[in-house]
Short mmCIF file of C-alpha atoms in Angstrom, two decimals:
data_model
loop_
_atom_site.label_atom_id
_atom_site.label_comp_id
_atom_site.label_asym_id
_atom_site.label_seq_id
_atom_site.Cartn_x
_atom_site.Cartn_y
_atom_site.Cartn_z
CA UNK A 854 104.10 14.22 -96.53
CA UNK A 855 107.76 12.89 -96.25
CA UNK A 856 110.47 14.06 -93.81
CA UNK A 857 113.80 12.63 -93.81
CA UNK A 858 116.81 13.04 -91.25
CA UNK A 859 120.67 12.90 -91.42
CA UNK A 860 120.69 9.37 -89.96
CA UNK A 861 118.65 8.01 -93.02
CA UNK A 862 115.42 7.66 -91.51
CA UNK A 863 112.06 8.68 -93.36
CA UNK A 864 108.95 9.22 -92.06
CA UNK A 865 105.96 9.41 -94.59
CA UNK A 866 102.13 11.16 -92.91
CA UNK A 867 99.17 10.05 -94.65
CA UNK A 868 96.12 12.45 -95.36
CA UNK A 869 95.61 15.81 -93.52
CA UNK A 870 97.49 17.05 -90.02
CA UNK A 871 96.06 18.93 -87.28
CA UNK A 872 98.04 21.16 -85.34
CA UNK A 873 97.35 20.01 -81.26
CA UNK A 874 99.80 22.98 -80.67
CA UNK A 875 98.13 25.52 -78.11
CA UNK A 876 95.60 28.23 -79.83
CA UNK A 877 95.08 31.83 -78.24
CA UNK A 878 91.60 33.15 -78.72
CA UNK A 879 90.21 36.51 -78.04
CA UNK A 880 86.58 37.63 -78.28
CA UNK A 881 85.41 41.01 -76.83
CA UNK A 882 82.19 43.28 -76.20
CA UNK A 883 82.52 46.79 -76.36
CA UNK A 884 85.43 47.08 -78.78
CA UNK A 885 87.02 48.81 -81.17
CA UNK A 886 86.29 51.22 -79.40
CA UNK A 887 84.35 52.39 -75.71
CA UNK A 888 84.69 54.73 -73.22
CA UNK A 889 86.39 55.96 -70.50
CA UNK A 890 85.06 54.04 -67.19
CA UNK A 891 82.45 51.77 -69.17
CA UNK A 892 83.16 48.38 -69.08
CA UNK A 893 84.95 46.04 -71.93
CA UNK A 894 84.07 42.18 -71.69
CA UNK A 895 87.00 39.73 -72.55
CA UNK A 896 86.77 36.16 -73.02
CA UNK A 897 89.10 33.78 -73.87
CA UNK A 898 86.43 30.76 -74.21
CA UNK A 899 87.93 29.60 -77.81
CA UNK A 900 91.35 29.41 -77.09
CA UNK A 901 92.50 25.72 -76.78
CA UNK A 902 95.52 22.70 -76.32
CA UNK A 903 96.90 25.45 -73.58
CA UNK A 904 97.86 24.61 -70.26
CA UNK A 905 97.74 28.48 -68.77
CA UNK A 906 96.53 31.47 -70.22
CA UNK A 907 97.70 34.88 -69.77
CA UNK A 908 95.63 37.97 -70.41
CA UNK A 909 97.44 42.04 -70.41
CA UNK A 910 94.67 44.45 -70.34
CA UNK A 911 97.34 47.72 -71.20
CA UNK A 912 95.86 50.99 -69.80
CA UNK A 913 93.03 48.40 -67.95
CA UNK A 914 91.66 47.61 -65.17
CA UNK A 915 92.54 45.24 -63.91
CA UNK A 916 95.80 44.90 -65.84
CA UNK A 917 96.08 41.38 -65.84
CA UNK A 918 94.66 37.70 -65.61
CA UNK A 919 95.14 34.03 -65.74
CA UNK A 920 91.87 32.61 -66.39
CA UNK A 921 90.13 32.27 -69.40
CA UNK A 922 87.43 34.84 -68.50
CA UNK A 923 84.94 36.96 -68.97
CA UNK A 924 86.91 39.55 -68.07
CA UNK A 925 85.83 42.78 -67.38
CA UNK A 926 87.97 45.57 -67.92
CA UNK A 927 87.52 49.49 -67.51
CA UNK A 928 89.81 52.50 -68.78
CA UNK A 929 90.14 55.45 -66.92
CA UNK A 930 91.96 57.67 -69.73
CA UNK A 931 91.29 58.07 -73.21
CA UNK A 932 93.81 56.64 -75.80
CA UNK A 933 94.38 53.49 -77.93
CA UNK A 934 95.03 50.26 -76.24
CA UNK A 935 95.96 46.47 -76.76
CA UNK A 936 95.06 43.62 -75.16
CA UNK A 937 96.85 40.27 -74.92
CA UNK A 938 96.43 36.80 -74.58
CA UNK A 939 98.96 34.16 -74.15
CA UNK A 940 97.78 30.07 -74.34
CA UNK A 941 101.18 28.51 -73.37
CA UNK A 942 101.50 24.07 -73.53
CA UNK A 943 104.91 23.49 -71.51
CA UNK A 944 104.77 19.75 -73.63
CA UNK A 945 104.45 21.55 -76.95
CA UNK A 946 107.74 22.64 -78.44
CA UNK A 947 105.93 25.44 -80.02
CA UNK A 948 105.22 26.47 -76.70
CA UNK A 949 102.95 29.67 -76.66
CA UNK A 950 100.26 31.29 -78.92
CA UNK A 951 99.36 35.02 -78.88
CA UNK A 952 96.02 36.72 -79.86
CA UNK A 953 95.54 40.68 -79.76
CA UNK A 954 93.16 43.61 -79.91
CA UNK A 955 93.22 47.01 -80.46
CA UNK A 956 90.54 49.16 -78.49
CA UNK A 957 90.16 52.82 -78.48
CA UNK A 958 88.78 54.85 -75.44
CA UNK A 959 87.21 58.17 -76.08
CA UNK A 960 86.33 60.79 -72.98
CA UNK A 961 83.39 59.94 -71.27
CA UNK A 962 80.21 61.58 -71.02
CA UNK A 963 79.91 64.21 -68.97
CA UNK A 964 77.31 63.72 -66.53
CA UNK A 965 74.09 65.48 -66.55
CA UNK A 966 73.16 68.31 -64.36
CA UNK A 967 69.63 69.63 -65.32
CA UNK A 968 70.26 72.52 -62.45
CA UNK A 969 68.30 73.65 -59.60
CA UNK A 970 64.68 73.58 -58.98
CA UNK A 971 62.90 76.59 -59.51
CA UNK A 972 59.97 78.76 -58.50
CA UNK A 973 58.61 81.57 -61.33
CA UNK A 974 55.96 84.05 -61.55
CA UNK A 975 54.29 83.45 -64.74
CA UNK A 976 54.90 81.11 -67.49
CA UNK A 977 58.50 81.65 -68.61
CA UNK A 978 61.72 80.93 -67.04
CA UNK A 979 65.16 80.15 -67.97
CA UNK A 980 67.00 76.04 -67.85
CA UNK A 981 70.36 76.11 -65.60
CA UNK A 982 71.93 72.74 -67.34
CA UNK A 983 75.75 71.75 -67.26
CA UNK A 984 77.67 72.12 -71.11
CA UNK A 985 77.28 68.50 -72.91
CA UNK A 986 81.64 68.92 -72.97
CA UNK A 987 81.95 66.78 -76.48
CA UNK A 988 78.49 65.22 -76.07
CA UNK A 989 75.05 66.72 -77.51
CA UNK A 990 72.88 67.80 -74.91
CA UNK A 991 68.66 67.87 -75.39
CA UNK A 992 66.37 69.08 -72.88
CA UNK A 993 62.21 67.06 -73.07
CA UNK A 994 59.35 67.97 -71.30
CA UNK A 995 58.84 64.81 -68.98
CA UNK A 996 55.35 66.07 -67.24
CA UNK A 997 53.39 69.64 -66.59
CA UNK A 998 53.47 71.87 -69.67
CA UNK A 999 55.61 74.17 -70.74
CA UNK A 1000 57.60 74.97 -74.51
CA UNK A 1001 61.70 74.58 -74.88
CA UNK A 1002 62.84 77.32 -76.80
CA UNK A 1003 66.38 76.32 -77.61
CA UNK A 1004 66.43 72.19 -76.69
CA UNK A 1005 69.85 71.75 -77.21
CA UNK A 1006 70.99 75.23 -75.15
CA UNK A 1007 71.51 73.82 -71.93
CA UNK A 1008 70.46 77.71 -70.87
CA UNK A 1009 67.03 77.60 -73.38
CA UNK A 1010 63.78 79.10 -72.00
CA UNK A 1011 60.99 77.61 -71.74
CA UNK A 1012 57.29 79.62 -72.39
CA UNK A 1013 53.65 78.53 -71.39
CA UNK A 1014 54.73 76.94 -68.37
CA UNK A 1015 51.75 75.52 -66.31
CA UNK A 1016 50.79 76.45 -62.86
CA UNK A 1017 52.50 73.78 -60.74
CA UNK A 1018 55.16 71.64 -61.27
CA UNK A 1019 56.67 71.22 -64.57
CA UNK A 1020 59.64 68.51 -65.25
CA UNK A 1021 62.29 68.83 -67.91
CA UNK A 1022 64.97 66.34 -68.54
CA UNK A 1023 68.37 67.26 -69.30
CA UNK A 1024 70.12 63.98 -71.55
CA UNK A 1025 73.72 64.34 -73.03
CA UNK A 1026 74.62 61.89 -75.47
CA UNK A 1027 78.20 60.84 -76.74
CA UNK A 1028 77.86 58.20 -79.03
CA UNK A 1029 78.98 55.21 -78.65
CA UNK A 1030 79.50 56.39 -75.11
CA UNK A 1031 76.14 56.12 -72.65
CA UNK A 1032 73.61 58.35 -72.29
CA UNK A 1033 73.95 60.62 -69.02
CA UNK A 1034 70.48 62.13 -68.05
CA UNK A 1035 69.26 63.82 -64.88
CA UNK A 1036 65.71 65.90 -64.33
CA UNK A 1037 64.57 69.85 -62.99
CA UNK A 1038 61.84 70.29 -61.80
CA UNK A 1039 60.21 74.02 -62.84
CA UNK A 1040 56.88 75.33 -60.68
CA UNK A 1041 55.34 77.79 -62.49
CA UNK A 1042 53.02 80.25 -59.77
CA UNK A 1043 50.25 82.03 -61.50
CA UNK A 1044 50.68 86.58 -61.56
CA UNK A 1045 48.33 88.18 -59.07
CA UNK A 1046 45.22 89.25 -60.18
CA UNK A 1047 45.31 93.62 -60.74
CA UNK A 1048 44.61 95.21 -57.10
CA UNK A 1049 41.40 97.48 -57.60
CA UNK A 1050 40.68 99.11 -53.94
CA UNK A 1051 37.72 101.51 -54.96
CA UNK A 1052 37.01 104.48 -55.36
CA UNK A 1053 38.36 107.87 -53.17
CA UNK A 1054 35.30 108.87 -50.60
CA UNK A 1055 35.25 111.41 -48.16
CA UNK A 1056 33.12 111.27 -45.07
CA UNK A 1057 31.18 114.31 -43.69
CA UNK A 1058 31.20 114.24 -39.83
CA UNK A 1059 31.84 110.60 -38.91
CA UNK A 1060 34.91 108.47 -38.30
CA UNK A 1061 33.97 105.09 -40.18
CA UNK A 1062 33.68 103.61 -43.80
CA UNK A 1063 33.40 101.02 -45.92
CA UNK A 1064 35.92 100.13 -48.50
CA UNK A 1065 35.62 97.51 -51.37
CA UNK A 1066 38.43 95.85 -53.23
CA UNK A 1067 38.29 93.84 -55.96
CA UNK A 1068 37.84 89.83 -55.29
CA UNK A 1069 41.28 87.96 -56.47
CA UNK A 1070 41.20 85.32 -59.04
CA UNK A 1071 44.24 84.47 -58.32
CA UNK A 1072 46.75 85.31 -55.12
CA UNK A 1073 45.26 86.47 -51.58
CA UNK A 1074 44.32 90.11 -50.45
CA UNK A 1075 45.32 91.93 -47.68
CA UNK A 1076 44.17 95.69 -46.56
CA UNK A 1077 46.90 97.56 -44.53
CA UNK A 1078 46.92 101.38 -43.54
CA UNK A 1079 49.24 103.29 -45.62
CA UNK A 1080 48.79 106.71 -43.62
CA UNK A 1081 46.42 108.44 -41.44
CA UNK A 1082 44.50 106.35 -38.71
CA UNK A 1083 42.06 104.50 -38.86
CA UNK A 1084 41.63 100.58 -37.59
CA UNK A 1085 40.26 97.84 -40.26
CA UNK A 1086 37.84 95.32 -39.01
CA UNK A 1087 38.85 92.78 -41.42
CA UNK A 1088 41.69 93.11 -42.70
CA UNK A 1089 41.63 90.18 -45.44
CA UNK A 1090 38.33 90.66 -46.75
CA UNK A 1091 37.71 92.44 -49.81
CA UNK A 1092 35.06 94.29 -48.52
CA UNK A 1093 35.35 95.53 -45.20
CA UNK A 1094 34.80 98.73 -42.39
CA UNK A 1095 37.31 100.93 -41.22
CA UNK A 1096 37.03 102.68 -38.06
CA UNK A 1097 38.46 105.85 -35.97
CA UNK A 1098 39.55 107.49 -38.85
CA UNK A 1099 41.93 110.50 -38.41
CA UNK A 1100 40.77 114.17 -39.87
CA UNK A 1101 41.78 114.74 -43.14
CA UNK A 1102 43.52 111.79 -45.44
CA UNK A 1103 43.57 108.47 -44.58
CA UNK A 1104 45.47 105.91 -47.46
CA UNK A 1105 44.39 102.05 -47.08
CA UNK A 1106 46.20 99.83 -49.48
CA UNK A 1107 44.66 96.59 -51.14
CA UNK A 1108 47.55 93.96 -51.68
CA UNK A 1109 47.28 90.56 -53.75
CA UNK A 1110 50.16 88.64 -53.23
CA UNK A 1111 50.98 85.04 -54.51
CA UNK A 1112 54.73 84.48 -53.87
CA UNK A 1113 57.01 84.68 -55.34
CA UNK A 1114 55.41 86.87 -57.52
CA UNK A 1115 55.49 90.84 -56.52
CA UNK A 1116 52.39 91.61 -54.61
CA UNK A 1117 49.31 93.74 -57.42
CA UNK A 1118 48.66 96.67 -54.94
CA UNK A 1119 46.41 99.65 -54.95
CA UNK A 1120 45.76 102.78 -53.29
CA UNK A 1121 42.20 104.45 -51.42
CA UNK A 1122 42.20 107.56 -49.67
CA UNK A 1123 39.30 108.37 -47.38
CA UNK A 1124 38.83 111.95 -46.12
CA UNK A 1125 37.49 112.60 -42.72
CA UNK A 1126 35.99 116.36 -42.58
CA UNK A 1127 33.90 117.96 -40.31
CA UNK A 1128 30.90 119.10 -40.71
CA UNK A 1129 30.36 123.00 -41.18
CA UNK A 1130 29.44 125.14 -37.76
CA UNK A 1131 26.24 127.34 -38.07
CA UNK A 1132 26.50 129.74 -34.81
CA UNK A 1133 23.13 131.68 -34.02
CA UNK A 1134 23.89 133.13 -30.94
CA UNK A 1135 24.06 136.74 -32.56
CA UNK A 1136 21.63 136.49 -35.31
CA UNK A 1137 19.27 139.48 -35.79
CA UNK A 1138 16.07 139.23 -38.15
CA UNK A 1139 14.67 142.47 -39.02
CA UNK A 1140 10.73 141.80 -39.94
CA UNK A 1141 9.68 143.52 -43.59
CA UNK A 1142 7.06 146.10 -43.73
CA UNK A 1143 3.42 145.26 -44.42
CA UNK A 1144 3.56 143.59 -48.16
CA UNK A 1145 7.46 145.10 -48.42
CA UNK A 1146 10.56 143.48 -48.93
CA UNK A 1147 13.11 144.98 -46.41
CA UNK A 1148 13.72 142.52 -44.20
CA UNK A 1149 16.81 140.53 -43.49
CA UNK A 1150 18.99 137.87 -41.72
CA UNK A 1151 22.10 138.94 -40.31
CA UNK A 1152 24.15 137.96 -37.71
CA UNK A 1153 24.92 133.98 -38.66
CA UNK A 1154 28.62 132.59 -38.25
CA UNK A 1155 29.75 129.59 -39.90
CA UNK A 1156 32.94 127.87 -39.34
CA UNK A 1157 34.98 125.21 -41.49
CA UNK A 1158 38.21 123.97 -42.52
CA UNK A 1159 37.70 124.82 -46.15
CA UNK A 1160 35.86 127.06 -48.30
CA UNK A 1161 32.12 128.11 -48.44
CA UNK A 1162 29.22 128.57 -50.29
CA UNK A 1163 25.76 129.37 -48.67
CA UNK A 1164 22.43 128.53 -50.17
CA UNK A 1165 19.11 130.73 -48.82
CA UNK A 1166 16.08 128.22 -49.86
CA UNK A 1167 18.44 127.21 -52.77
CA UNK A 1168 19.60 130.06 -53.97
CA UNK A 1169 23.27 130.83 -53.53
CA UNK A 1170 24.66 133.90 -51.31
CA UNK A 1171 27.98 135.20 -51.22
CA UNK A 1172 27.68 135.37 -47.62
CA UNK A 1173 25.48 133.56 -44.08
CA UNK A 1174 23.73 137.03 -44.56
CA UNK A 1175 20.49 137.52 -46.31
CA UNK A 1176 18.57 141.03 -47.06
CA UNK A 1177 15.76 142.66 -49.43
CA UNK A 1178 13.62 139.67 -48.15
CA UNK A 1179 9.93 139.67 -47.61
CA UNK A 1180 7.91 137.22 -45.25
CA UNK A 1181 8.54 133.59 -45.13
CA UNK A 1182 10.13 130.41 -44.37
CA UNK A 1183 14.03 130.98 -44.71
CA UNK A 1184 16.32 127.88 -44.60
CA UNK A 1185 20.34 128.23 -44.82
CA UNK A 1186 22.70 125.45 -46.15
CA UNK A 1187 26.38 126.07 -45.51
CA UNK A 1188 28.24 123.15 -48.10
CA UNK A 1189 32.15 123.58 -47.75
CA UNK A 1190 35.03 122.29 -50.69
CA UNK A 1191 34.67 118.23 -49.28
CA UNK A 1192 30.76 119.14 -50.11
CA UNK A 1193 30.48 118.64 -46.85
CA UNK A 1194 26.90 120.81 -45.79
CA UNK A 1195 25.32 121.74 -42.31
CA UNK A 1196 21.21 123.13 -42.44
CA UNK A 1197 19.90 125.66 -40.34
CA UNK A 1198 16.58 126.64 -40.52
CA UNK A 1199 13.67 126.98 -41.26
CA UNK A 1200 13.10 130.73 -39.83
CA UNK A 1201 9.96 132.33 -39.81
CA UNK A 1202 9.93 136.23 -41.22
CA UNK A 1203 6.83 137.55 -40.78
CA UNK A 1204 5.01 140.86 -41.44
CA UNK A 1205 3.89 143.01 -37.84
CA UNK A 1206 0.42 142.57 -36.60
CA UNK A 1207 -2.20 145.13 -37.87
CA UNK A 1208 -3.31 147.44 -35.72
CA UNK A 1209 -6.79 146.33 -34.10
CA UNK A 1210 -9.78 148.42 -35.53
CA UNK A 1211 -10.51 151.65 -33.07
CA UNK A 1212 -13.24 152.49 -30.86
CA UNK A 1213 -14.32 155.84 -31.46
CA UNK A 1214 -15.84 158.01 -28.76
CA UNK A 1215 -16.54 161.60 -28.33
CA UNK A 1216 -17.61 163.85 -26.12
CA UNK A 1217 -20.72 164.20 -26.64
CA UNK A 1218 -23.79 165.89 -28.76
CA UNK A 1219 -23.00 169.60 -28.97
CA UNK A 1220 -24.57 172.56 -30.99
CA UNK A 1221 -23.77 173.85 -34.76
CA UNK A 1222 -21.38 175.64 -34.75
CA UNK A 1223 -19.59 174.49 -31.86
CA UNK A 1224 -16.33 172.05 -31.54
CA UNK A 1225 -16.71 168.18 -30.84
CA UNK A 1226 -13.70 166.04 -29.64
CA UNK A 1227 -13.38 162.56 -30.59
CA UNK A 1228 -10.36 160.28 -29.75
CA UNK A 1229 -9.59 156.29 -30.04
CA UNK A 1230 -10.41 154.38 -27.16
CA UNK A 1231 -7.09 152.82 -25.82
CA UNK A 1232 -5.00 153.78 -28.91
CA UNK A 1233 -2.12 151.27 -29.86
CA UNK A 1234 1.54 152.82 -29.51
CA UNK A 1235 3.18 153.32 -33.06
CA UNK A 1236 -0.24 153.23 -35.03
CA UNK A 1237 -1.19 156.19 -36.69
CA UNK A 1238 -4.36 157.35 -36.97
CA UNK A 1239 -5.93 159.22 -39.82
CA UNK A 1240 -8.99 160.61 -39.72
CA UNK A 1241 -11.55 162.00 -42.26
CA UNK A 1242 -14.42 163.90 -42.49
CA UNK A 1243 -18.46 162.47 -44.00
CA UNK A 1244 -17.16 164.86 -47.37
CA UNK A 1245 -14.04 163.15 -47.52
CA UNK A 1246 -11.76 165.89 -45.97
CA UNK A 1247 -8.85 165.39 -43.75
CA UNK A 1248 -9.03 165.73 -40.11
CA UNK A 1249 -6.10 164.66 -38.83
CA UNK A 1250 -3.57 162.04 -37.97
CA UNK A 1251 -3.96 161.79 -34.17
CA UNK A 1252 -5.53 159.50 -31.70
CA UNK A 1253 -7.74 162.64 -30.67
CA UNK A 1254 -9.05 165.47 -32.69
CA UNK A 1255 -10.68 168.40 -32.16
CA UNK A 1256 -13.65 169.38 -34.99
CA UNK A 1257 -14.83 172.72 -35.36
CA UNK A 1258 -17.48 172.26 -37.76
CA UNK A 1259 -18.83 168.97 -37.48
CA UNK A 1260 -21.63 169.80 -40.40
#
């Protein structure tokens, strides 16, 4: 190359030139574009022939340097932004050289909130995330068991959760932004096993009983008195006795509880009745004839707090009183509405003695023709005596006779 001046100089270059000017370089990580508070690395490295540098970091942090980096710079708004560096050579009459980039900061991800821990009966319950804002938010299953419904609802359910703790992770995602994740923890408590406290029983004349519930698979049991009286020897046993019962009703309950779930419970009633009252004091028994049936039982009170039916050697009477009987054993069984039954008995009814057989005397031999008088030797009081002649014919019906005509 040739350059000439006004004063009639030339000055000719030979082969290539090189400019020894000063060079302004920027490279960056992170760019065109990042997010707001991540971080933007500037260096200035391959800038050269400078003798300062000057970086401006617009909408940065920090806004400015002098060195030739890294640099690292962080925005803390969304927008578009340039950077700038200036390599300046005071001896160069070029002076400065100026590099630039453009970087654009979206919103940054919001930051996860997977919500609350929780405690469930059962297997379901329902996630309690934050909204992913302009991100995409996905709930996993990090350990335990349990299925997501919905995984990108931050408000999903979640089924066939496992007994203990299950742990779900909340991530939201905002591309080319960071990842923002945080964890809930869900324990899943297993339903109480169905409360079965027995059957109803009532108890004839005591003040004690046993009751039976059913053995828990899962939860703990627990007997309490619902009404009436009555004190329970072991309360959390399954099978256990309850004493000084109260008359009539007396409600135990049979809880299984596992919290939080609501407790399985069920309901036994045992009855205290008395037994029925068989008073004697004023029965009368009439004895039957000889080989008749006309005697009875009168005279028997019963008392009870219910209803009665009476039983004479099991067969049923409207009433304690018995007739039209003949001799024999004679047990009564009073049974009132509770089936609740008091026995009295056996009786004896037996037929009278028979009269002993008589000792006949008379007075003596006497003529034909002439009376004899005959008689029973210590007759019995209320026996009659019949007497008849060696033909058959009727004498009379007295301890002592008179015959005319003996013959």
């Amino acid at each position: 190359n040739n350059f000439s001046s006004a004063s009639g100089f030339t000055i000719t270059f030979g082969g290539s030139g090189i400019f020894l000017g000063p060079t302004a370089k920027i490279t960056a990580t992170g760019t065109p574009t990042t997010c707001v508070g991540e971080q933007v690395t500037y260096n200035g490295s391959l800038s050269n022939n400078y003798d300062a540098l000057k970086w401006t970091f617009t909408g940065g942090n920090p806004t400015t340097a002098t060195t030739v980096g890294p640099h690292t710079v962080t925005y803390s708004a969304q927008g578009t932004y340039t950077t700038y560096l200036k390599a300046s050579d005071a001896t160069c009459a070029s002076g400065n050289s100026l590099d630039s980039v453009k970087i654009t900061v979206n919103p940054a991800t919001v930051i996860s909130n997977a919500g609350s821990t929780q405690t469930v009966c059962g297997t379901n319950a329902t996630l309690a995330a934050n909204s992913s804002g302009a991100g995409t938010g996905t709930w996993t299953l990090v350990s335990g068991k349990g299925t997501i419904t919905s995984p990108n609802s931050p408000t999903s359910t979640v089924t066939a959760l496992g007994v203990g703790a299950n742990v779900f992770r909340w991530t939201i995602a905002n591309p080319p932004c960071s990842s923002t994740t945080s964890t809930v923890t869900i324990n899943g408590v297993g339903i109480p096993s169905t409360a079965n406290a027995g059957n109803d029983q009532i108890i004839c004349g005591g003040n004690s009983a046993s009751i039976s519930g059913n053995i828990p698979a899962t939860g703990t049991g627990l007997w309490t008195l619902v009404s009436g009286a009555g004190t329970i020897t072991s309360p959390a046993s399954p099978n256990t006795t309850v004493t000084n019962l109260g008359l009539g009703n007396n409600v135990f309950r049979w809880s299984i509880a596992n919290a939080p779930c609501s407790a399985a419970t069920d309901d036994v009633i045992i009855k205290r009745a008395d037994l029925p009252v068989i008073d004697t004091t004023n029965m009368v028994i009439k004895e039957p004839s000889c080989s008749q049936s006309d005697g009875f039982i009168h005279g028997i009170v019963v008392t009870a707090n219910s209803a009665l039916t009476y039983q004479w050697n099991t067969v049923s009477y409207p009433s304690a009183d018995i007739d039209n009987i003949p001799a024999g054993s004679y047990t009564l069984i009073a049974k009132d509405a509770d089936g609740c039954s008091s026995t009295m008995g056996p009786i004896s009814v037996v037929n009278p003695n028979p009269p002993n057989k008589p000792v006949i005397v008379s007075a003596g031999s006497v003529c034909v023709g002439k009376p004899i008088k005959v008689w029973v030797q210590n007759p019995l009081p209320g026996v009659i005596y019949t007497w008849t002649g060696p033909k058959g014919n009727a004498l009379g019906v007295h301890d002592t006779i008179y015959i005319t005509n003996p013959g």
